[in-house]
CSV table of C-alpha atoms in Angstrom, one decimal:
chain,number,residue,atom,x,y,z
A,1,UNK,CA,-24.8,-24.0,-7.1
A,2,UNK,CA,-21.5,-25.0,-8.6
A,3,UNK,CA,-22.1,-22.7,-11.6
A,4,UNK,CA,-22.8,-19.9,-9.2
A,5,UNK,CA,-19.6,-20.6,-7.3
A,6,UNK,CA,-17.5,-20.7,-10.5
A,7,UNK,CA,-18.9,-17.4,-11.6
A,8,UNK,CA,-18.5,-15.8,-8.1
A,9,UNK,CA,-15.0,-17.1,-7.5
A,10,UNK,CA,-12.4,-14.4,-7.2
A,11,UNK,CA,-9.7,-16.4,-9.0
A,12,UNK,CA,-11.1,-19.3,-11.1
A,13,UNK,CA,-9.0,-22.4,-11.4
A,14,UNK,CA,-8.6,-21.8,-15.1
A,15,UNK,CA,-6.6,-18.7,-14.3
A,16,UNK,CA,-4.5,-20.7,-11.9
A,17,UNK,CA,-3.6,-23.2,-14.7
A,18,UNK,CA,-2.8,-20.4,-17.1
A,19,UNK,CA,-0.6,-18.8,-14.5
A,20,UNK,CA,1.3,-22.0,-13.8
A,21,UNK,CA,1.8,-22.6,-17.5
A,22,UNK,CA,3.3,-19.1,-17.9
A,23,UNK,CA,5.6,-19.5,-15.0
A,24,UNK,CA,5.7,-23.2,-14.4
A,25,UNK,CA,9.0,-23.9,-12.7
A,26,UNK,CA,9.6,-20.7,-10.6
A,27,UNK,CA,10.3,-21.7,-7.1
A,28,UNK,CA,10.2,-25.4,-7.8
A,29,UNK,CA,12.5,-27.3,-5.6
A,30,UNK,CA,13.6,-24.2,-3.6
A,31,UNK,CA,13.0,-26.0,-0.3
A,32,UNK,CA,15.3,-28.8,-1.2
A,33,UNK,CA,17.9,-26.3,-2.4
A,34,UNK,CA,17.8,-24.4,0.8
A,35,UNK,CA,17.4,-27.2,3.3
A,36,UNK,CA,18.9,-30.1,1.5
A,37,UNK,CA,17.3,-33.5,1.0
A,38,UNK,CA,17.5,-34.4,4.7
A,39,UNK,CA,15.1,-31.6,5.7
A,40,UNK,CA,12.0,-33.3,7.3
A,41,UNK,CA,9.9,-30.4,8.6
A,42,UNK,CA,8.9,-28.0,5.8
A,43,UNK,CA,5.8,-26.6,7.4
A,44,UNK,CA,5.8,-22.8,7.6
A,45,UNK,CA,2.4,-22.2,9.2
A,46,UNK,CA,-0.3,-24.2,10.8
A,47,UNK,CA,-3.9,-23.1,10.6
A,48,UNK,CA,-6.3,-25.4,12.4
A,49,UNK,CA,-5.7,-28.9,11.1
A,50,UNK,CA,-4.1,-27.5,7.9
A,51,UNK,CA,-0.4,-27.1,7.3
A,52,UNK,CA,1.1,-24.6,4.8
A,53,UNK,CA,4.4,-26.0,3.6
A,54,UNK,CA,7.3,-24.5,1.8
A,55,UNK,CA,6.1,-26.2,-1.4
A,56,UNK,CA,2.6,-24.7,-1.0
A,57,UNK,CA,4.2,-21.3,-0.6
A,58,UNK,CA,6.4,-21.6,-3.6
A,59,UNK,CA,3.6,-22.8,-5.8
A,60,UNK,CA,1.3,-19.9,-4.8
A,61,UNK,CA,4.2,-17.4,-5.2
A,62,UNK,CA,4.9,-18.8,-8.7
A,63,UNK,CA,1.3,-18.1,-9.7
A,64,UNK,CA,1.6,-14.6,-8.3
A,65,UNK,CA,4.8,-13.9,-10.2
A,66,UNK,CA,3.2,-15.4,-13.4
A,67,UNK,CA,0.7,-12.5,-13.4
A,68,UNK,CA,3.5,-9.9,-13.4
A,69,UNK,CA,5.2,-8.3,-16.3
A,70,UNK,CA,8.9,-9.1,-16.8
A,71,UNK,CA,9.8,-5.5,-15.6
A,72,UNK,CA,7.8,-6.0,-12.4
A,73,UNK,CA,9.4,-9.4,-11.9
A,74,UNK,CA,12.9,-7.9,-12.2
A,75,UNK,CA,12.0,-5.0,-9.8
A,76,UNK,CA,10.6,-7.5,-7.3
A,77,UNK,CA,13.7,-9.7,-7.4
A,78,UNK,CA,16.1,-6.7,-7.0
A,79,UNK,CA,14.1,-4.9,-4.3
A,80,UNK,CA,14.0,-6.6,-1.0
A,81,UNK,CA,11.1,-4.4,0.2
A,82,UNK,CA,9.0,-5.5,-2.8
A,83,UNK,CA,9.9,-9.1,-2.3
A,84,UNK,CA,9.0,-9.0,1.4
A,85,UNK,CA,5.7,-7.4,0.6
A,86,UNK,CA,5.0,-10.2,-2.0
A,87,UNK,CA,6.0,-12.9,0.5
A,88,UNK,CA,3.6,-11.5,3.1
A,89,UNK,CA,0.8,-11.2,0.6
A,90,UNK,CA,1.2,-14.8,-0.5
A,91,UNK,CA,1.5,-16.3,3.0
A,92,UNK,CA,-1.5,-14.2,4.1
A,93,UNK,CA,-3.7,-15.5,1.2
A,94,UNK,CA,-2.7,-19.1,2.0
A,95,UNK,CA,-3.5,-18.7,5.7
A,96,UNK,CA,-6.9,-17.2,4.8
A,97,UNK,CA,-7.7,-20.0,2.5
A,98,UNK,CA,-6.7,-22.5,5.1
A,99,UNK,CA,-9.0,-20.9,7.7
A,100,UNK,CA,-11.9,-21.1,5.3
A,101,UNK,CA,-11.2,-24.7,4.4
A,102,UNK,CA,-10.9,-25.7,8.1
A,103,UNK,CA,-14.3,-24.1,8.7
A,104,UNK,CA,-15.8,-26.0,5.7
A,105,UNK,CA,-14.6,-29.3,7.2
A,106,UNK,CA,-16.0,-28.4,10.7
A,107,UNK,CA,-19.3,-27.6,9.0
A,108,UNK,CA,-19.3,-31.0,7.4
A,109,UNK,CA,-19.2,-29.8,3.8
A,110,UNK,CA,-18.2,-32.5,1.3
A,111,UNK,CA,-17.3,-32.4,-2.3
A,112,UNK,CA,-17.6,-35.8,-3.9
A,113,UNK,CA,-15.3,-37.2,-6.6
A,114,UNK,CA,-18.2,-37.3,-9.0
A,115,UNK,CA,-18.8,-33.6,-8.4
A,116,UNK,CA,-15.1,-32.8,-9.1
A,117,UNK,CA,-15.3,-34.9,-12.3
A,118,UNK,CA,-18.3,-32.9,-13.5
A,119,UNK,CA,-16.5,-29.7,-12.8
A,120,UNK,CA,-13.3,-30.7,-14.6
A,121,UNK,CA,-15.3,-31.8,-17.7
A,122,UNK,CA,-16.9,-28.3,-17.8
A,123,UNK,CA,-13.6,-26.4,-18.1
A,124,UNK,CA,-13.2,-25.0,-21.6
A,125,UNK,CA,-9.4,-25.5,-21.3
A,126,UNK,CA,-10.0,-29.3,-21.3
A,127,UNK,CA,-12.4,-29.4,-24.2
A,128,UNK,CA,-11.9,-30.0,-27.9
A,129,UNK,CA,-14.8,-29.4,-30.3
A,130,UNK,CA,-17.1,-29.0,-27.4
A,131,UNK,CA,-16.2,-32.3,-25.8
A,132,UNK,CA,-14.0,-33.2,-22.9
A,133,UNK,CA,-10.5,-34.2,-24.1
A,134,UNK,CA,-8.4,-36.5,-22.0
A,135,UNK,CA,-5.4,-35.5,-24.1
A,136,UNK,CA,-5.8,-31.8,-23.3
A,137,UNK,CA,-6.4,-32.6,-19.7
A,138,UNK,CA,-3.3,-34.7,-19.3
A,139,UNK,CA,-1.2,-32.2,-21.3
A,140,UNK,CA,-2.2,-29.1,-19.4
A,141,UNK,CA,-1.6,-30.9,-16.0
A,142,UNK,CA,1.7,-32.3,-17.1
A,143,UNK,CA,3.0,-28.9,-18.3
A,144,UNK,CA,1.8,-27.2,-15.1
A,145,UNK,CA,3.5,-29.7,-12.7
A,146,UNK,CA,0.2,-30.9,-11.3
A,147,UNK,CA,-0.8,-34.5,-10.8
A,148,UNK,CA,-4.4,-35.3,-11.3
A,149,UNK,CA,-4.9,-35.8,-7.6
A,150,UNK,CA,-3.3,-32.5,-6.8
A,151,UNK,CA,-5.4,-30.6,-9.3
A,152,UNK,CA,-8.5,-32.2,-8.0
A,153,UNK,CA,-7.6,-31.2,-4.5
A,154,UNK,CA,-7.1,-27.5,-5.6
A,155,UNK,CA,-10.5,-27.6,-7.2
A,156,UNK,CA,-12.1,-29.3,-4.2
A,157,UNK,CA,-10.7,-26.7,-1.8
A,158,UNK,CA,-11.9,-23.8,-4.0
A,159,UNK,CA,-15.5,-25.2,-4.0
A,160,UNK,CA,-15.4,-25.7,-0.2
A,161,UNK,CA,-14.3,-22.1,0.2
A,162,UNK,CA,-17.2,-21.1,-2.0
A,163,UNK,CA,-19.6,-23.0,0.2
A,164,UNK,CA,-18.3,-21.1,3.3
A,165,UNK,CA,-18.1,-17.6,1.7
A,166,UNK,CA,-21.0,-17.5,-0.7
A,167,UNK,CA,-23.7,-17.0,2.0
A,168,UNK,CA,-21.9,-14.0,3.6
A,169,UNK,CA,-21.3,-12.5,0.1
A,170,UNK,CA,-25.0,-12.2,-0.7
A,171,UNK,CA,-26.0,-8.5,-0.8
A,172,UNK,CA,-27.8,-7.3,2.4
A,173,UNK,CA,-31.1,-5.4,1.8
A,174,UNK,CA,-31.0,-1.8,3.1
A,175,UNK,CA,-34.3,-0.2,4.3
A,176,UNK,CA,-35.8,2.4,2.1
A,177,UNK,CA,-35.7,5.1,4.8
A,178,UNK,CA,-32.0,4.6,5.3
A,179,UNK,CA,-31.4,5.0,1.5
A,180,UNK,CA,-33.5,8.2,1.5
A,181,UNK,CA,-31.7,9.6,4.5
A,182,UNK,CA,-28.3,9.0,3.0
A,183,UNK,CA,-29.5,10.4,-0.4
A,184,UNK,CA,-30.8,13.5,1.3
A,185,UNK,CA,-27.6,14.0,3.3
A,186,UNK,CA,-25.5,13.6,0.2
A,187,UNK,CA,-27.4,15.7,-2.3
A,188,UNK,CA,-29.1,18.4,-0.2
A,189,UNK,CA,-27.8,21.9,-0.8
A,190,UNK,CA,-27.6,24.9,1.4
A,191,UNK,CA,-28.0,28.7,0.9
A,192,UNK,CA,-25.1,30.5,2.6
A,193,UNK,CA,-23.5,33.9,2.9
A,194,UNK,CA,-19.8,34.4,3.3
A,195,UNK,CA,-17.2,37.1,3.3
A,196,UNK,CA,-13.5,36.6,2.5
A,197,UNK,CA,-10.7,38.2,4.4
A,198,UNK,CA,-7.4,37.5,2.6
A,199,UNK,CA,-4.1,37.5,4.5
A,200,UNK,CA,-2.3,39.5,1.7
A,201,UNK,CA,-4.8,42.3,1.9
A,202,UNK,CA,-2.8,43.6,4.9
A,203,UNK,CA,0.6,45.3,4.6
A,204,UNK,CA,3.2,44.8,7.3
A,205,UNK,CA,6.5,46.6,7.8
A,206,UNK,CA,9.9,44.8,7.6
A,207,UNK,CA,10.6,42.9,10.9
A,208,UNK,CA,13.4,43.7,13.3
A,209,UNK,CA,16.0,41.2,14.4
A,210,UNK,CA,14.3,41.0,17.8
A,211,UNK,CA,11.0,40.2,16.1
A,212,UNK,CA,12.5,37.5,14.0
A,213,UNK,CA,14.3,36.0,16.9
A,214,UNK,CA,11.0,35.9,18.9
A,215,UNK,CA,9.3,34.3,15.9
A,216,UNK,CA,12.0,31.7,15.6
A,217,UNK,CA,11.7,30.7,19.3
A,218,UNK,CA,8.0,30.0,18.7
A,219,UNK,CA,8.7,28.3,15.3
A,220,UNK,CA,12.1,26.6,15.5
A,221,UNK,CA,13.5,25.1,12.3
A,222,UNK,CA,14.6,21.5,12.6
A,223,UNK,CA,17.4,20.3,10.3
A,224,UNK,CA,16.6,16.6,9.7
A,225,UNK,CA,19.1,13.8,10.2
A,226,UNK,CA,21.7,13.8,7.3
A,227,UNK,CA,24.0,11.1,6.1
A,228,UNK,CA,27.2,11.2,4.0
A,229,UNK,CA,27.1,8.1,1.8
A,230,UNK,CA,29.3,6.4,-0.8
A,231,UNK,CA,29.0,3.1,-2.6
A,232,UNK,CA,30.8,0.6,-5.0
A,233,UNK,CA,28.8,-0.8,-7.9
A,234,UNK,CA,29.9,-4.0,-9.7
A,235,UNK,CA,27.8,-3.6,-12.8
A,236,UNK,CA,26.2,-6.5,-14.6
A,237,UNK,CA,23.2,-7.6,-16.7
A,238,UNK,CA,21.6,-9.6,-13.9
A,239,UNK,CA,19.4,-11.4,-16.4
A,240,UNK,CA,22.4,-13.1,-17.9
A,241,UNK,CA,23.7,-16.0,-15.8
A,242,UNK,CA,27.3,-15.7,-17.0
A,243,UNK,CA,27.5,-11.9,-16.2
A,244,UNK,CA,25.7,-12.5,-12.9
A,245,UNK,CA,28.2,-15.1,-11.8
A,246,UNK,CA,31.3,-13.1,-12.9
A,247,UNK,CA,30.0,-9.9,-11.2
A,248,UNK,CA,29.3,-11.9,-8.0
A,249,UNK,CA,32.8,-13.2,-7.9
A,250,UNK,CA,34.2,-9.8,-8.5
A,251,UNK,CA,32.0,-8.3,-5.8
A,252,UNK,CA,33.4,-10.8,-3.3
A,253,UNK,CA,36.9,-9.7,-4.2
A,254,UNK,CA,35.9,-6.1,-3.7
A,255,UNK,CA,34.3,-7.0,-0.4
A,256,UNK,CA,37.4,-8.9,0.7
A,257,UNK,CA,39.7,-5.8,0.0
A,258,UNK,CA,37.4,-3.6,2.0
A,259,UNK,CA,37.4,-6.0,5.0
A,260,UNK,CA,41.2,-6.1,4.7
A,261,UNK,CA,41.3,-2.3,5.2
A,262,UNK,CA,41.3,-0.8,1.8
A,263,UNK,CA,39.1,2.2,1.2
A,264,UNK,CA,36.1,1.7,-1.0
A,265,UNK,CA,37.6,3.9,-3.7
A,266,UNK,CA,40.8,1.8,-3.9
A,267,UNK,CA,38.9,-1.5,-3.7
A,268,UNK,CA,36.7,-0.4,-6.6
A,269,UNK,CA,39.7,0.6,-8.7
A,270,UNK,CA,41.6,-2.7,-8.0
A,271,UNK,CA,38.8,-4.7,-9.5
A,272,UNK,CA,37.4,-2.4,-12.2
A,273,UNK,CA,34.2,-1.5,-10.2
A,274,UNK,CA,32.6,1.9,-10.0
A,275,UNK,CA,33.0,4.1,-6.9
A,276,UNK,CA,30.4,6.8,-6.3
A,277,UNK,CA,30.5,9.4,-3.5
A,278,UNK,CA,26.8,10.6,-3.1
A,279,UNK,CA,27.6,13.4,-0.6
A,280,UNK,CA,25.4,14.4,2.3
A,281,UNK,CA,21.6,14.3,2.2
A,282,UNK,CA,18.5,13.6,4.3
A,283,UNK,CA,15.8,11.1,3.8
A,284,UNK,CA,13.5,13.5,1.9
A,285,UNK,CA,16.1,15.0,-0.5
A,286,UNK,CA,17.9,12.1,-2.0
A,287,UNK,CA,20.4,12.7,-4.8
A,288,UNK,CA,19.4,11.7,-8.4
A,289,UNK,CA,20.7,8.2,-8.6
A,290,UNK,CA,19.0,5.1,-10.1
A,291,UNK,CA,20.2,2.9,-7.2
A,292,UNK,CA,18.5,5.1,-4.5
A,293,UNK,CA,15.2,3.3,-4.5
A,294,UNK,CA,12.9,3.5,-1.4
A,295,UNK,CA,14.2,0.2,-0.2
A,296,UNK,CA,17.9,1.3,-0.6
A,297,UNK,CA,17.1,4.6,1.3
A,298,UNK,CA,15.6,2.6,4.1
A,299,UNK,CA,18.7,0.4,4.3
A,300,UNK,CA,21.0,3.5,4.3
A,301,UNK,CA,19.1,5.2,7.1
A,302,UNK,CA,19.1,2.0,9.2
A,303,UNK,CA,22.8,1.6,9.0
A,304,UNK,CA,25.3,2.7,11.6
A,305,UNK,CA,28.0,5.3,10.9
A,306,UNK,CA,31.3,4.0,9.5
A,307,UNK,CA,29.9,0.6,8.4
A,308,UNK,CA,29.5,-1.0,5.0
A,309,UNK,CA,26.5,-3.0,3.9
A,310,UNK,CA,26.7,-6.6,2.8
A,311,UNK,CA,26.4,-7.3,-0.9
A,312,UNK,CA,23.1,-5.9,-2.2
A,313,UNK,CA,21.7,-7.3,-5.4
A,314,UNK,CA,20.1,-4.7,-7.7
A,315,UNK,CA,19.0,-4.9,-11.3
A,316,UNK,CA,22.1,-2.8,-12.2
A,317,UNK,CA,24.6,-5.2,-10.4
A,318,UNK,CA,26.0,-5.8,-7.0
A,319,UNK,CA,26.4,-2.9,-4.6
A,320,UNK,CA,28.2,-2.2,-1.3
A,321,UNK,CA,27.1,0.9,0.5
A,322,UNK,CA,29.0,2.8,3.2
A,323,UNK,CA,27.6,5.4,5.6
A,324,UNK,CA,30.6,7.6,6.1
A,325,UNK,CA,29.0,10.1,8.5
A,326,UNK,CA,25.7,10.6,10.4
A,327,UNK,CA,24.7,14.1,11.3
A,328,UNK,CA,21.9,13.9,13.9
A,329,UNK,CA,18.8,16.0,13.6
A,330,UNK,CA,19.2,19.4,15.3
A,331,UNK,CA,17.8,23.0,15.5
A,332,UNK,CA,19.3,25.3,12.9
A,333,UNK,CA,21.3,28.3,14.1
A,334,UNK,CA,19.2,31.5,14.0
A,335,UNK,CA,21.8,33.4,12.0
A,336,UNK,CA,22.0,30.7,9.3
A,337,UNK,CA,18.2,31.0,8.5
A,338,UNK,CA,17.5,34.5,9.6
A,339,UNK,CA,16.8,35.7,6.1
A,340,UNK,CA,14.5,32.8,5.4
A,341,UNK,CA,12.3,33.6,8.4
A,342,UNK,CA,11.1,37.0,7.0
A,343,UNK,CA,8.4,35.5,4.8
A,344,UNK,CA,7.1,33.3,7.6
A,345,UNK,CA,7.0,36.2,10.0
A,346,UNK,CA,5.3,38.4,7.5
A,347,UNK,CA,2.6,35.8,6.8
A,348,UNK,CA,2.0,35.3,10.5
A,349,UNK,CA,1.5,39.0,11.1
A,350,UNK,CA,-0.8,39.3,8.1
A,351,UNK,CA,-2.8,36.3,9.5
A,352,UNK,CA,-3.2,38.0,12.9
A,353,UNK,CA,-4.6,41.1,11.3
A,354,UNK,CA,-6.9,39.1,9.0
A,355,UNK,CA,-8.3,37.3,12.0
A,356,UNK,CA,-8.9,40.6,13.8
A,357,UNK,CA,-10.8,41.9,10.8
A,358,UNK,CA,-12.8,38.6,10.5
A,359,UNK,CA,-13.8,38.9,14.1
A,360,UNK,CA,-15.0,42.5,13.6
A,361,UNK,CA,-17.3,41.3,10.7
A,362,UNK,CA,-18.6,38.3,12.9
A,363,UNK,CA,-19.4,40.7,15.8
A,364,UNK,CA,-21.4,43.0,13.5
A,365,UNK,CA,-23.2,40.0,12.0
A,366,UNK,CA,-24.1,38.6,15.4
A,367,UNK,CA,-25.4,42.1,16.3
A,368,UNK,CA,-27.9,41.9,13.4
A,369,UNK,CA,-26.0,44.0,10.9
A,370,UNK,CA,-25.5,43.2,7.3
A,371,UNK,CA,-22.4,41.2,6.4
A,372,UNK,CA,-20.0,43.4,4.4
A,373,UNK,CA,-18.7,42.2,1.0
A,374,UNK,CA,-20.6,39.0,1.3
A,375,UNK,CA,-21.3,36.4,-1.4
A,376,UNK,CA,-24.7,34.7,-1.4
A,377,UNK,CA,-24.5,31.2,-3.0
A,378,UNK,CA,-26.3,27.9,-3.0
A,379,UNK,CA,-23.8,25.2,-2.4
A,380,UNK,CA,-23.6,21.4,-2.5
A,381,UNK,CA,-21.1,19.3,-0.6
A,382,UNK,CA,-18.6,19.6,-3.4
A,383,UNK,CA,-19.4,22.8,-5.4
A,384,UNK,CA,-20.1,26.5,-4.9
A,385,UNK,CA,-17.4,27.8,-2.5
A,386,UNK,CA,-13.9,27.2,-1.2
A,387,UNK,CA,-13.5,23.7,0.2
A,388,UNK,CA,-13.1,24.9,3.8
A,389,UNK,CA,-16.4,26.9,3.5
A,390,UNK,CA,-18.2,23.9,2.0
A,391,UNK,CA,-17.1,21.7,4.9
A,392,UNK,CA,-18.2,24.2,7.5
A,393,UNK,CA,-21.5,24.9,5.7
A,394,UNK,CA,-22.6,21.3,6.1
A,395,UNK,CA,-21.0,20.7,9.5
A,396,UNK,CA,-22.6,23.7,11.2
A,397,UNK,CA,-26.3,24.1,12.0
A,398,UNK,CA,-28.6,26.1,9.8
A,399,UNK,CA,-28.8,29.7,11.1
A,400,UNK,CA,-25.3,29.7,12.6
A,401,UNK,CA,-22.5,32.2,12.2
A,402,UNK,CA,-18.8,31.3,12.4
A,403,UNK,CA,-15.3,32.1,11.3
A,404,UNK,CA,-13.7,29.5,9.0
A,405,UNK,CA,-9.9,29.1,8.8
A,406,UNK,CA,-8.7,28.7,5.2
A,407,UNK,CA,-5.3,28.3,3.6
A,408,UNK,CA,-4.8,32.0,2.6
A,409,UNK,CA,-7.8,33.7,4.2
A,410,UNK,CA,-10.4,33.7,6.9
A,411,UNK,CA,-14.1,33.3,5.9
A,412,UNK,CA,-17.0,34.7,7.9
A,413,UNK,CA,-19.9,32.3,7.3
A,414,UNK,CA,-23.6,32.4,7.7
A,415,UNK,CA,-25.6,29.2,7.0
A,416,UNK,CA,-29.0,30.1,5.8
A,417,UNK,CA,-31.5,27.5,4.7
A,418,UNK,CA,-31.3,23.8,3.7
A,419,UNK,CA,-32.8,22.7,0.4
A,420,UNK,CA,-33.8,19.0,0.1
A,421,UNK,CA,-33.0,17.3,-3.3
A,422,UNK,CA,-35.6,16.0,-5.7
A,423,UNK,CA,-35.5,12.3,-6.3
A,424,UNK,CA,-33.2,11.0,-9.1
A,425,UNK,CA,-34.0,7.4,-9.6
A,426,UNK,CA,-30.5,6.4,-10.9
A,427,UNK,CA,-28.7,8.2,-8.1
A,428,UNK,CA,-31.0,6.7,-5.5
A,429,UNK,CA,-30.3,3.2,-7.0
A,430,UNK,CA,-26.5,3.9,-6.8
A,431,UNK,CA,-26.8,4.9,-3.2
A,432,UNK,CA,-28.7,1.7,-2.4
A,433,UNK,CA,-26.0,-0.4,-4.1
A,434,UNK,CA,-23.2,1.4,-2.3
A,435,UNK,CA,-24.9,0.9,1.1
A,436,UNK,CA,-25.5,-2.8,0.4
A,437,UNK,CA,-21.9,-3.2,-0.5
A,438,UNK,CA,-20.8,-1.5,2.7
A,439,UNK,CA,-23.1,-3.8,4.7
A,440,UNK,CA,-21.7,-6.8,3.0
A,441,UNK,CA,-18.1,-5.7,3.6
A,442,UNK,CA,-18.9,-5.3,7.3
A,443,UNK,CA,-20.4,-8.8,7.5
A,444,UNK,CA,-17.4,-10.3,5.7
A,445,UNK,CA,-15.0,-8.4,8.0
A,446,UNK,CA,-16.8,-9.8,11.0
A,447,UNK,CA,-16.8,-13.3,9.6
A,448,UNK,CA,-13.1,-13.1,8.9
A,449,UNK,CA,-12.5,-12.0,12.5
A,450,UNK,CA,-14.5,-15.1,13.6
A,451,UNK,CA,-12.4,-17.4,11.4
A,452,UNK,CA,-9.2,-15.9,12.8
A,453,UNK,CA,-10.4,-16.5,16.4
A,454,UNK,CA,-11.5,-20.1,15.6
A,455,UNK,CA,-8.5,-21.1,13.6
A,456,UNK,CA,-5.5,-19.1,14.9
A,457,UNK,CA,-2.4,-19.0,12.7
A,458,UNK,CA,0.6,-20.6,14.3
A,459,UNK,CA,4.0,-19.9,12.7
A,460,UNK,CA,6.7,-22.5,12.8
A,461,UNK,CA,9.4,-20.1,13.8
A,462,UNK,CA,12.4,-22.4,13.2
A,463,UNK,CA,11.5,-23.1,9.6
A,464,UNK,CA,10.1,-19.7,8.9
A,465,UNK,CA,13.2,-17.9,10.1
A,466,UNK,CA,15.5,-20.2,8.0
A,467,UNK,CA,13.3,-19.9,4.9
A,468,UNK,CA,13.0,-16.1,5.1
A,469,UNK,CA,16.4,-15.4,6.5
A,470,UNK,CA,17.8,-12.0,5.6
């Protein structure tokens, strides 16, 4: 059973140890640094009888960071959006583990010390020449910051989670008729006839101003919210502590000048910083600038007009951003986009004429006449005709006639006959495996929902807000 759990575990403890060795001291002592030695309550979240402390969070976050490349680590540290996502991911994983361990305790599952000892002796990381080495065991744990008791507790909890989750992870058999039904639906083909009526097959005259104005009233053009933005950059190699500290001190001086009433340009010049006027842009057409990450754009479009941001730490240095002007979203003036409306009006008129022609073909077809300029093809769900035609061919009943709306054309479609597939043993096996996985995922999702109801997550708002303060 233990061998099965070890093989089935999503993240073996061996990987945990390797991760800690690679990134052993990240986050260590952060709680004391933030709260001071007098802090008594360091519980972030309670799940059932389990508490997730700041130390638990820091250790798990260290393991997650250890699996990242240095470039990804830098990006995460300099991008508040990425860091928030990582924090959420880590805390969610810890809460999920706590739910599972709480249920294991309620079910009366026990992992003895002797069982833990056998498991530890089996780890290759603790063996020398095929035998358990006390020296390797003590060395690895000492380098990783784990005590023997703490490591044993990690392993014990992993085994307990395996006891709870292993039964619901077993593949669920799917009846043969269900596999065959799915196989037939997936690999059946259909014989269809269809005719194509292209929009651009119709010529239309140039529009009048009145026609364009009427078209614009039905299709108004919205100018998105725009912002005029500038910033000051205090550049530094943020990986070098001396440069970081010097840049921070200089950034504070720049910030003080701005607060005192200096313009950003003057404040930047006074302290050798870089001032950049980005101009006016909207959220979907940002200027080319390495500082305009998705996270920075979000900050910019959340700010109020006339205000500067606090110091923002990026991988290029410290930044202060100012929103100089906000231009709200509004309808464009007709005269300013009149010439740009011609193509849209022309396409709309061509589409109308194409639809009229497609209806004429459909009426003839329904009256029993032969479809003009038709193509007769045998199609699968993925091949043989335009995507819109394929979708309609399998969504409509055999023998039906219809008009299908495409990107550049209308299609008149007749669904002829359905052709059942011959049995392909490998494909049938793949379908069975896929259906079993879907069944298992559904069971696991239901089980997770049960755990969430039984062991609700309670956040310690006071500690949480201080620890994750913006």
